[in-house]
Structures are given as structure tokens and as C-alpha cells.
Amino acid sequence: MTKHSLYGKTETTVLFSFQEALAVSLLPAFMGGTVTEYKQQSACLCLAQAKHSEGKHFSSLLNSTPLTSAGKMAKRVAVILSGCGVYDGTEVHEASAVMVHLSRAGAKVQMFAPDVEMMHVVNHCEGKPVTDKRNVLQESARIARGDVTDLAKLDVTAFDALIIPGGFGVAKNLSDWASKGKDFSIKPEVEKVIKAFHQAKKPMGMCCISPVLAAKAIPGCELTVGHDSECEKWPYAQVAKAMAELGCKHLNKNVGEVHIDSKNKLVTTSAFMCNAPIHEIFDGLGVMIKEVLKLA
């Protein structure tokens, strides 16, 4: 009996028989994984009968690429968070919608966030800053149910796609857009990841305010944050105009639509840049996830 790492946790590895392998479906709690993770791996268990006589380690099957319910290789997707809460972190509804759509598609997801202090903390009842000091990684753990990794540890080669939900944390903690506008800069660890995915020709999905990161990191890219004419429905339209000044091409799209920059494998949608009902935001994010996974 040995120890090994499974999904970032230390687990017990044993030599197994086919019958023992089948029993794993009854032991997710003891193995430290989730039921979903084990369901994704269940298709691999059919290999056990052929391999058990060779004395293969069960860990070799668990660490293989998971399969979707349709028998396809599951896409591995990294999601970058920027805190917890629309005014100083990740927009929670957007993050939740992203996770639901990725889960439904059978993707294997790992969430990341930079281990840095937040720009400031906002009282979400009053919409005003307070004197608290909080950490972006620790706040992101609220959304990730504790399962979030320091962004510095993100290995691009381990993933097929990248998703960055919106929220003011993108403009405050992943960059300084909130204070500098079009003259902003992206935090180095964030820019490094975006450029690495781009150079590897792996797709990225960005929504709400997060496309500003692509506008800066990928010169000449095409994207959308909704419409560029301000009105009650589109209260943040000035962002589109500012991004255009960075040299990217902005295309007006409705909340349920996305823009696909095929050359740069970049998929963007407006999400809460639009004053729309939450179900419309949810549906638009679903289109974004679908198109990103098509490109992966």
C-alpha cells in the first residue's frame, strides 16, 4: 500500500482486482474525491479486468484522462477567479453559471486565483469601500468551496481551455483597469497565463469586464462586451470604446450572443455588462462555454 496524489489530495493506492475496482463506486468519500469525479472516471474501470493480472496500480487508471458520459475525452478547463463578490471580486452568478455549463458538458475543472491582497474590500450592502484587508485567493475559495489553487501553479500544458468570469475583481485584482482605464496593466502572473494559452493555441472564454484582459494581452483581437452605445440596458458601454482604443476590434452583440475570434481562439460575451434578467445572462454564458469547448 502506497500514497499518491489525486486531484491535489493525498490518497491511498492499492494493487487491485477487477472486483475491487468495481467497489470504488461505493467509496468516493473514503478516497477524498467527489461523486462527479468518480463518475467521470468510471468508464476507465472497464480496463481493470484486462489489467488486474498485470498488477497495475489503481492510481494509473484514476490519473488517466477522464471521459464524459458520451465516452468522449473530457476537456480540462482552468477557471481564474478574482475574489468573491461583484464589486471587489468575481461576479458570483457568472462563476456559478460557468461551473454549471462546464459540469453539464462533462469538463474537468480546476479553479485558480492569485495569492495577493485585494485592491480594496467593498461593503456590498452599501457599495462602499471598507478598511478590511483580504486576500484574493482566500476570498475566491468561497466560490470554489475551498478547492482553489494559487494561480502561480497553473500549468498550461495540463489544460485544454481557460475561462475568466467577470466582476470588478478583474479590473481591481487581476489588473488595474479600475484606476487607470485604457492605460492599465495586467498583473504579471495573469498576463503570463493568458499569453501562454494564446501561444499554445488553446481557447479562452471571457465575459463581462474580463475581455479587457484580452484586449491588452492579445493586440488586434476581436471581442465583445455587449454594445458601445450607453443606455439603461447597456450602462457600461464606455468600456467597449476604451477597448477599441487599445487596438482591438469590438463587435456589438446582444446578451445571449457571443463573438468568436477564430484566429485567436477567443470567445467573449457581455454577461452582466448588460442590464438583463439573470436567466439571459446564464444562457449567454452557456453559449460561450459551448463554443470554447468546440475549439478545445
Short mmCIF file of C-alpha atoms in Angstrom, two decimals:
data_model
loop_
_atom_site.label_atom_id
_atom_site.label_comp_id
_atom_site.label_asym_id
_atom_site.label_seq_id
_atom_site.Cartn_x
_atom_site.Cartn_y
_atom_site.Cartn_z
CA MET A 1 0.00 0.00 0.00
CA THR A 2 1.43 3.37 -1.04
CA LYS A 3 0.47 7.04 -1.04
CA HIS A 4 -0.16 9.15 -4.11
CA SER A 5 -1.70 12.48 -5.07
CA LEU A 6 -5.19 12.54 -6.56
CA TYR A 7 -6.79 15.89 -7.53
CA GLY A 8 -4.40 17.69 -5.20
CA LYS A 9 -5.07 15.43 -2.20
CA THR A 10 -3.00 12.61 -0.68
CA GLU A 11 -4.69 9.26 -1.20
CA THR A 12 -4.03 5.56 -0.63
CA THR A 13 -3.07 3.41 -3.63
CA VAL A 14 -3.52 -0.37 -3.63
CA LEU A 15 -2.95 -3.16 -6.11
CA PHE A 16 -6.41 -4.16 -7.21
CA SER A 17 -8.50 -6.80 -8.84
CA PHE A 18 -11.41 -6.18 -11.16
CA GLN A 19 -13.88 -6.81 -8.32
CA GLU A 20 -12.05 -4.32 -6.10
CA ALA A 21 -12.09 -1.75 -8.89
CA LEU A 22 -15.85 -2.04 -9.22
CA ALA A 23 -16.17 -1.40 -5.50
CA VAL A 24 -14.68 2.09 -5.90
CA SER A 25 -18.11 3.43 -6.84
CA LEU A 26 -19.08 2.81 -3.23
CA LEU A 27 -16.04 4.56 -1.75
CA PRO A 28 -15.83 8.17 -3.02
CA ALA A 29 -15.96 9.63 0.48
CA PHE A 30 -13.10 7.45 1.69
CA MET A 31 -10.94 8.25 -1.32
CA GLY A 32 -11.35 12.02 -0.93
CA GLY A 33 -12.78 12.67 -4.41
CA THR A 34 -16.28 13.78 -5.36
CA VAL A 35 -19.01 11.59 -6.76
CA THR A 36 -18.83 13.52 -10.04
CA GLU A 37 -15.10 12.90 -10.39
CA TYR A 38 -15.55 9.19 -9.86
CA LYS A 39 -18.43 9.03 -12.30
CA GLN A 40 -16.20 10.65 -14.90
CA GLN A 41 -13.57 8.00 -14.23
CA SER A 42 -15.98 5.06 -14.22
CA ALA A 43 -15.54 4.44 -17.92
CA CYS A 44 -11.89 3.68 -17.23
CA LEU A 45 -12.80 0.79 -14.93
CA CYS A 46 -13.63 -1.45 -17.86
CA LEU A 47 -9.88 -1.66 -18.40
CA ALA A 48 -9.35 -3.17 -14.98
CA GLN A 49 -10.33 -6.73 -15.86
CA ALA A 50 -7.70 -6.85 -18.57
CA LYS A 51 -5.04 -5.24 -16.41
CA HIS A 52 -5.53 -6.74 -12.95
CA SER A 53 -3.38 -9.78 -13.63
CA GLU A 54 -0.51 -7.47 -14.55
CA GLY A 55 -0.57 -5.91 -11.07
CA LYS A 56 -1.32 -2.41 -12.30
CA HIS A 57 -1.80 0.33 -9.72
CA PHE A 58 -5.34 1.67 -9.42
CA SER A 59 -3.86 5.16 -9.37
CA SER A 60 -2.76 4.78 -13.00
CA LEU A 61 -6.40 4.49 -14.03
CA LEU A 62 -7.64 7.30 -11.83
CA ASN A 63 -4.98 9.65 -13.14
CA SER A 64 -5.79 8.90 -16.78
CA THR A 65 -7.81 11.38 -18.84
CA PRO A 66 -11.46 11.22 -17.67
CA LEU A 67 -14.29 10.50 -20.06
CA THR A 68 -17.65 12.22 -20.46
CA SER A 69 -20.90 10.28 -20.21
CA ALA A 70 -20.84 10.10 -24.01
CA GLY A 71 -17.49 8.33 -23.91
CA LYS A 72 -15.52 11.33 -25.20
CA MET A 73 -12.34 12.61 -23.62
CA ALA A 74 -13.31 15.22 -21.03
CA LYS A 75 -11.88 18.68 -21.59
CA ARG A 76 -9.67 20.03 -18.82
CA VAL A 77 -10.56 23.65 -18.11
CA ALA A 78 -8.86 26.22 -15.89
CA VAL A 79 -11.05 28.96 -14.41
CA ILE A 80 -9.45 32.11 -12.99
CA LEU A 81 -11.28 33.84 -10.14
CA SER A 82 -10.59 37.32 -8.75
CA GLY A 83 -12.21 37.21 -5.32
CA CYS A 84 -15.82 36.83 -4.25
CA GLY A 85 -18.45 39.47 -4.94
CA VAL A 86 -19.32 41.68 -7.88
CA TYR A 87 -17.87 44.95 -6.53
CA ASP A 88 -14.44 43.72 -5.44
CA GLY A 89 -14.07 40.19 -6.81
CA THR A 90 -15.62 37.65 -9.16
CA GLU A 91 -19.27 38.07 -10.11
CA VAL A 92 -20.73 35.09 -8.24
CA HIS A 93 -23.63 34.40 -10.61
CA GLU A 94 -21.27 34.37 -13.58
CA ALA A 95 -18.87 31.99 -11.85
CA SER A 96 -21.72 29.70 -10.87
CA ALA A 97 -23.16 29.70 -14.39
CA VAL A 98 -19.75 28.91 -15.84
CA MET A 99 -19.37 25.95 -13.48
CA VAL A 100 -22.86 24.62 -14.25
CA HIS A 101 -22.31 24.74 -18.01
CA LEU A 102 -18.84 23.17 -17.74
CA SER A 103 -20.21 20.44 -15.50
CA ARG A 104 -23.06 19.71 -17.90
CA ALA A 105 -20.53 19.39 -20.72
CA GLY A 106 -18.53 16.86 -18.69
CA ALA A 107 -15.45 19.08 -18.37
CA LYS A 108 -12.91 18.57 -15.61
CA VAL A 109 -12.41 21.95 -13.94
CA GLN A 110 -9.80 23.45 -11.65
CA MET A 111 -10.20 26.97 -10.26
CA PHE A 112 -7.27 29.31 -9.72
CA ALA A 113 -6.73 32.76 -8.19
CA PRO A 114 -3.68 34.91 -7.48
CA ASP A 115 -2.40 34.76 -3.91
CA VAL A 116 -2.33 38.55 -3.45
CA GLU A 117 -4.04 41.19 -1.36
CA MET A 118 -7.24 42.66 -2.81
CA MET A 119 -7.14 46.24 -4.08
CA HIS A 120 -9.82 47.04 -1.50
CA VAL A 121 -12.84 45.48 0.17
CA VAL A 122 -16.35 46.72 -0.60
CA ASN A 123 -19.38 46.54 1.68
CA HIS A 124 -21.82 45.01 -0.79
CA CYS A 125 -24.85 46.30 1.13
CA GLU A 126 -23.77 49.92 0.72
CA GLY A 127 -21.47 49.65 -2.29
CA LYS A 128 -18.74 51.48 -0.38
CA PRO A 129 -15.12 50.52 0.43
CA VAL A 130 -14.26 49.50 3.98
CA THR A 131 -10.92 49.29 5.76
CA ASP A 132 -10.66 45.48 5.80
CA LYS A 133 -7.71 43.72 4.18
CA ARG A 134 -8.47 40.48 2.37
CA ASN A 135 -6.66 38.01 0.14
CA VAL A 136 -7.85 37.23 -3.41
CA LEU A 137 -7.08 33.51 -3.17
CA GLN A 138 -8.83 33.15 0.19
CA GLU A 139 -11.89 35.07 -0.99
CA SER A 140 -12.06 33.02 -4.19
CA ALA A 141 -12.17 29.89 -2.05
CA ARG A 142 -15.69 30.94 -1.01
CA ILE A 143 -16.87 30.37 -4.58
CA ALA A 144 -14.68 27.31 -5.14
CA ARG A 145 -15.89 25.62 -1.93
CA GLY A 146 -12.27 25.59 -0.82
CA ASP A 147 -10.92 23.88 -3.94
CA VAL A 148 -8.89 26.71 -5.45
CA THR A 149 -5.20 26.78 -6.38
CA ASP A 150 -2.64 29.58 -6.42
CA LEU A 151 -2.52 30.96 -9.96
CA ALA A 152 1.28 30.77 -9.87
CA LYS A 153 0.93 26.97 -10.02
CA LEU A 154 -1.18 26.86 -13.18
CA ASP A 155 0.50 24.63 -15.78
CA VAL A 156 -0.92 25.49 -19.19
CA THR A 157 0.10 22.11 -20.60
CA ALA A 158 -2.34 20.41 -18.21
CA PHE A 159 -5.40 22.20 -19.60
CA ASP A 160 -7.35 22.44 -22.83
CA ALA A 161 -9.04 25.80 -22.24
CA LEU A 162 -9.22 28.85 -19.97
CA ILE A 163 -12.28 30.70 -18.66
CA ILE A 164 -12.24 34.05 -16.84
CA PRO A 165 -15.59 35.19 -15.37
CA GLY A 166 -16.22 38.89 -14.80
CA GLY A 167 -16.80 41.08 -11.78
CA PHE A 168 -14.93 44.19 -10.66
CA GLY A 169 -12.19 41.95 -9.28
CA VAL A 170 -10.95 41.60 -12.85
CA ALA A 171 -10.47 45.38 -13.00
CA LYS A 172 -9.11 45.64 -9.45
CA ASN A 173 -7.26 42.43 -8.59
CA LEU A 174 -6.29 40.89 -11.94
CA SER A 175 -5.42 44.30 -13.40
CA ASP A 176 -5.60 48.00 -12.54
CA TRP A 177 -8.23 48.86 -15.14
CA ALA A 178 -10.47 50.29 -12.40
CA SER A 179 -7.97 53.04 -11.59
CA LYS A 180 -6.21 53.58 -14.92
CA GLY A 181 -8.74 52.75 -17.64
CA LYS A 182 -7.22 52.17 -21.08
CA ASP A 183 -3.76 52.95 -19.67
CA PHE A 184 -3.99 49.93 -17.37
CA SER A 185 -1.69 46.96 -16.97
CA ILE A 186 -2.46 43.31 -16.22
CA LYS A 187 -0.97 41.67 -13.15
CA PRO A 188 2.13 39.77 -14.39
CA GLU A 189 1.00 36.31 -13.26
CA VAL A 190 -2.35 36.81 -15.01
CA GLU A 191 -0.85 38.15 -18.23
CA LYS A 192 1.62 35.26 -18.28
CA VAL A 193 -1.20 32.70 -18.22
CA ILE A 194 -3.28 34.45 -20.89
CA LYS A 195 -0.32 34.73 -23.24
CA ALA A 196 0.67 31.13 -22.60
CA PHE A 197 -2.79 29.85 -23.56
CA HIS A 198 -2.75 32.09 -26.63
CA GLN A 199 0.70 30.94 -27.73
CA ALA A 200 -0.35 27.31 -27.22
CA LYS A 201 -3.40 27.99 -29.44
CA LYS A 202 -5.74 26.90 -26.68
CA PRO A 203 -9.17 28.58 -26.50
CA MET A 204 -10.18 31.13 -23.91
CA GLY A 205 -13.61 32.34 -22.84
CA MET A 206 -14.05 35.73 -21.19
CA CYS A 207 -17.22 37.51 -20.13
CA CYS A 208 -18.43 40.76 -18.63
CA ILE A 209 -15.41 43.02 -17.97
CA SER A 210 -12.77 40.29 -18.37
CA PRO A 211 -12.37 40.77 -22.16
CA VAL A 212 -10.36 43.90 -21.31
CA LEU A 213 -7.58 41.48 -20.36
CA ALA A 214 -7.58 40.01 -23.86
CA ALA A 215 -7.68 43.48 -25.40
CA LYS A 216 -4.42 44.25 -23.63
CA ALA A 217 -2.66 40.88 -23.85
CA ILE A 218 -3.63 39.97 -27.44
CA PRO A 219 -3.17 43.02 -29.68
CA GLY A 220 -5.63 43.22 -32.56
CA CYS A 221 -8.00 40.60 -31.21
CA GLU A 222 -11.76 40.68 -31.78
CA LEU A 223 -14.16 40.66 -28.84
CA THR A 224 -17.39 41.92 -27.34
CA VAL A 225 -18.57 43.33 -24.03
CA GLY A 226 -22.04 43.98 -25.47
CA HIS A 227 -22.87 47.33 -27.07
CA ASP A 228 -20.84 50.51 -27.46
CA SER A 229 -23.76 52.95 -27.08
CA GLU A 230 -24.64 53.68 -23.46
CA CYS A 231 -28.25 53.37 -22.36
CA GLU A 232 -30.22 51.88 -19.48
CA LYS A 233 -29.73 48.39 -20.86
CA TRP A 234 -26.03 48.89 -21.54
CA PRO A 235 -24.70 51.06 -18.66
CA TYR A 236 -21.03 50.14 -19.22
CA ALA A 237 -20.82 50.80 -22.96
CA GLN A 238 -17.87 53.15 -22.49
CA VAL A 239 -15.71 50.09 -21.82
CA ALA A 240 -16.20 48.98 -25.43
CA LYS A 241 -14.96 52.33 -26.70
CA ALA A 242 -11.94 52.29 -24.39
CA MET A 243 -11.00 48.78 -25.52
CA ALA A 244 -11.19 49.84 -29.16
CA GLU A 245 -8.54 52.45 -28.36
CA LEU A 246 -6.24 49.58 -27.35
CA GLY A 247 -6.28 48.36 -30.93
CA CYS A 248 -8.76 45.51 -30.66
CA LYS A 249 -11.94 45.23 -32.70
CA HIS A 250 -15.16 45.43 -30.69
CA LEU A 251 -18.34 43.92 -32.11
CA ASN A 252 -21.78 44.72 -30.75
CA LYS A 253 -23.59 41.61 -29.54
CA ASN A 254 -26.74 41.01 -27.52
CA VAL A 255 -26.63 39.35 -24.11
CA GLY A 256 -27.45 35.90 -25.45
CA GLU A 257 -24.79 36.09 -28.14
CA VAL A 258 -21.03 35.63 -28.24
CA HIS A 259 -18.28 36.75 -30.56
CA ILE A 260 -15.82 34.11 -31.71
CA ASP A 261 -12.37 35.30 -32.75
CA SER A 262 -11.36 32.13 -34.58
CA LYS A 263 -7.83 33.33 -35.29
CA ASN A 264 -7.06 33.86 -31.61
CA LYS A 265 -9.44 31.16 -30.30
CA LEU A 266 -11.13 33.76 -28.11
CA VAL A 267 -14.84 33.63 -27.22
CA THR A 268 -16.44 36.59 -25.44
CA THR A 269 -19.90 37.58 -24.22
CA SER A 270 -21.33 40.53 -22.30
CA ALA A 271 -22.93 38.80 -19.28
CA PHE A 272 -23.64 41.45 -16.61
CA MET A 273 -22.32 44.28 -18.74
CA CYS A 274 -25.94 44.15 -19.83
CA ASN A 275 -28.80 45.08 -17.53
CA ALA A 276 -30.68 41.88 -18.32
CA PRO A 277 -32.54 39.17 -16.37
CA ILE A 278 -30.25 36.59 -14.80
CA HIS A 279 -31.58 33.73 -16.94
CA GLU A 280 -30.49 35.60 -20.07
CA ILE A 281 -27.02 36.05 -18.57
CA PHE A 282 -26.95 32.33 -17.76
CA ASP A 283 -27.95 31.38 -21.31
CA GLY A 284 -25.34 33.65 -22.88
CA LEU A 285 -22.63 32.11 -20.74
CA GLY A 286 -23.83 28.71 -21.86
CA VAL A 287 -23.22 29.68 -25.46
CA MET A 288 -19.74 30.92 -24.54
CA ILE A 289 -18.82 27.65 -22.81
CA LYS A 290 -20.20 25.59 -25.69
CA GLU A 291 -18.13 27.49 -28.25
CA VAL A 292 -14.95 27.37 -26.15
CA LEU A 293 -15.23 23.60 -25.77
CA LYS A 294 -15.78 23.24 -29.52
CA LEU A 295 -12.44 24.95 -30.06
CA ALA A 296 -10.63 22.88 -27.42
#
